[in-house]
Amino acid sequence: AQSVAQPEDQVNVAEGNPLTVKCTYSVSGNPYLFWYVQYPNRGLQFLLKYITGDNLVKGSYGFEAEFNKSQTSFHLKKPSALVSDSALYFCAVRDGGNDYKLSFGAGTTVTVRA
Amino acid sequence: DTAVSQTPKYLVTQMGNDKSIKCEQNLGHDTMYWYKQDSKKFLKIMFSYNNKELIINETVPNRFSPKSPDKAHLNLHINSLELGDSAVYFCASSQEIIAGEETQYFGPGTRLLVL
């Protein structure tokens, strides 16, 4: 079985400060990891993914994420947050090759204050 | 230009009615999905079709029936609507599903309210 946890329901940061959204996962095989963002009343937008290769993945809007196999984590980061980054962020995992389903975390609401 | 589109965007209906939500993608993808997002924003897969073949069928009441007339369309029909069906339903598509690497692209969602 595969699962993903986002331990923080909410993250609040000041504009210009670093932003980190945490994600840990559990799979039996190789993890395929994704981050999505959802703005109010909108669909999910893809930010980045890790399949294989370099542990540091760069994505859209200045976001990046680091795959850490030993800690089974895939935290999302942005060096300098913007007010426009305020949204709901989802981490998702698929047990590569073992399951067709993409399992989503419960989501983390990010609020960036001016 | 919309990659994944859904109609209608909003749907308000009475308990016991039957309704359909339509989804279309113009990305040339082989795989399409339906997800349900509840009031707590939790997102869960319901169904997936790959080349018009049903490959994911989660524990969903049989009042929900997906239909894929072709690779570009995946519709969701719901019979005898219940209050608990109120949610946002998202359609998504990906190039394929077998390898698992492919990014899923989501539609804007259909907000269903059952009264």
Coordinates of N, CA and C in Angstrom, one line a residue, chain A residues 55-101:
Chain A
N55 N 18.4 14.3 -6.8 CA 17.5 14.4 -5.7 C 16.8 15.7 -5.6
L56 N 17.5 16.8 -6.1 CA 16.9 18.1 -6.1 C 16.2 18.4 -7.4
V57 N 14.9 18.6 -7.3 CA 14.1 18.8 -8.5 C 13.6 20.3 -8.5
K58 N 13.7 20.9 -9.7 CA 13.2 22.3 -9.8 C 12.0 22.3 -10.6
G59 N 11.0 23.2 -10.2 CA 9.7 23.2 -10.9 C 9.3 24.6 -11.2
S60 N 8.0 24.7 -11.3 CA 7.4 26.0 -11.8 C 7.4 27.0 -10.6
Y61 N 7.4 28.3 -11.0 CA 7.2 29.4 -10.1 C 8.3 29.5 -9.0
G62 N 9.5 29.0 -9.3 CA 10.6 29.1 -8.4 C 10.6 28.0 -7.3
F63 N 9.7 27.1 -7.4 CA 9.7 26.0 -6.4 C 10.7 24.9 -6.7
E64 N 11.1 24.2 -5.6 CA 12.0 23.1 -5.8 C 11.6 22.1 -4.7
A65 N 12.1 20.9 -4.8 CA 11.8 19.9 -3.8 C 13.0 18.9 -3.8
E66 N 13.3 18.4 -2.6 CA 14.4 17.5 -2.4 C 13.9 16.1 -2.0
F67 N 14.3 15.1 -2.8 CA 13.9 13.7 -2.5 C 15.0 13.2 -1.5
N68 N 14.5 12.7 -0.4 CA 15.4 12.1 0.6 C 14.9 10.7 0.9
K69 N 15.6 9.7 0.3 CA 15.2 8.3 0.4 C 15.3 7.8 1.8
S70 N 16.3 8.2 2.6 CA 16.5 7.6 3.9 C 15.4 8.1 4.9
Q71 N 15.0 9.4 4.6 CA 13.9 9.9 5.5 C 12.6 9.8 4.9
T72 N 12.5 9.2 3.7 CA 11.2 9.1 2.9 C 10.5 10.4 2.9
S73 N 11.2 11.4 2.5 CA 10.6 12.7 2.5 C 10.7 13.4 1.1
F74 N 9.9 14.3 0.8 CA 9.9 15.1 -0.5 C 9.4 16.5 -0.2
H75 N 10.1 17.2 0.6 CA 9.7 18.6 1.0 C 9.8 19.6 -0.1
L76 N 8.8 20.4 -0.2 CA 8.7 21.5 -1.2 C 9.3 22.8 -0.6
K77 N 10.1 23.5 -1.4 CA 10.7 24.7 -0.9 C 10.7 25.8 -1.9
K78 N 10.7 27.0 -1.3 CA 10.9 28.2 -2.2 C 11.7 29.2 -1.4
P79 N 12.8 29.7 -1.9 CA 13.7 30.5 -1.2 C 13.1 31.8 -0.7
S80 N 12.2 32.4 -1.5 CA 11.6 33.7 -1.1 C 10.2 33.7 -1.5
A81 N 9.3 33.6 -0.5 CA 7.9 33.4 -0.8 C 7.2 34.7 -1.2
L82 N 6.2 34.6 -2.0 CA 5.4 35.7 -2.5 C 4.0 35.6 -2.0
V83 N 3.3 36.7 -1.8 CA 1.9 36.7 -1.4 C 1.1 35.8 -2.3
S84 N 1.5 35.9 -3.6 CA 0.7 35.1 -4.6 C 0.9 33.6 -4.5
D85 N 1.9 33.2 -3.6 CA 2.1 31.7 -3.4 C 1.1 31.2 -2.4
S86 N 0.2 32.0 -1.8 CA -0.8 31.6 -0.9 C -1.8 30.7 -1.6
A87 N -1.9 29.4 -1.2 CA -2.7 28.4 -1.9 C -2.7 27.2 -1.0
L88 N -3.3 26.1 -1.6 CA -3.3 24.8 -1.0 C -2.4 23.9 -1.8
Y89 N -1.5 23.3 -1.1 CA -0.4 22.5 -1.7 C -0.6 21.0 -1.4
F90 N -0.6 20.2 -2.4 CA -0.7 18.7 -2.3 C 0.5 18.0 -2.7
C91 N 0.9 17.1 -1.9 CA 2.0 16.1 -2.2 C 1.3 14.8 -2.7
A92 N 1.8 14.1 -3.6 CA 1.2 12.9 -4.1 C 2.3 11.9 -4.4
V93 N 1.9 10.6 -4.2 CA 2.9 9.5 -4.5 C 2.2 8.4 -5.2
R94 N 3.0 7.8 -6.1 CA 2.6 6.6 -6.7 C 3.7 5.5 -6.5
D95 N 3.3 4.3 -6.2 CA 4.3 3.2 -6.0 C 4.6 2.7 -7.4
G96 N 5.7 3.3 -7.9 CA 6.1 3.1 -9.3 C 6.0 1.7 -9.8
G97 N 5.1 1.4 -10.7 CA 5.1 0.1 -11.3 C 4.2 -0.9 -10.5
N98 N 3.9 -0.6 -9.2 CA 3.1 -1.5 -8.4 C 1.7 -1.1 -8.3
D99 N 1.3 0.1 -8.6 CA 0.0 0.6 -8.4 C -0.3 1.6 -9.4
Y100 N -1.5 1.6 -10.0 CA -1.9 2.6 -10.9 C -2.3 3.9 -10.3
K101 N -2.6 3.9 -9.0 CA -3.2 5.0 -8.4 C -2.2 6.0 -7.9

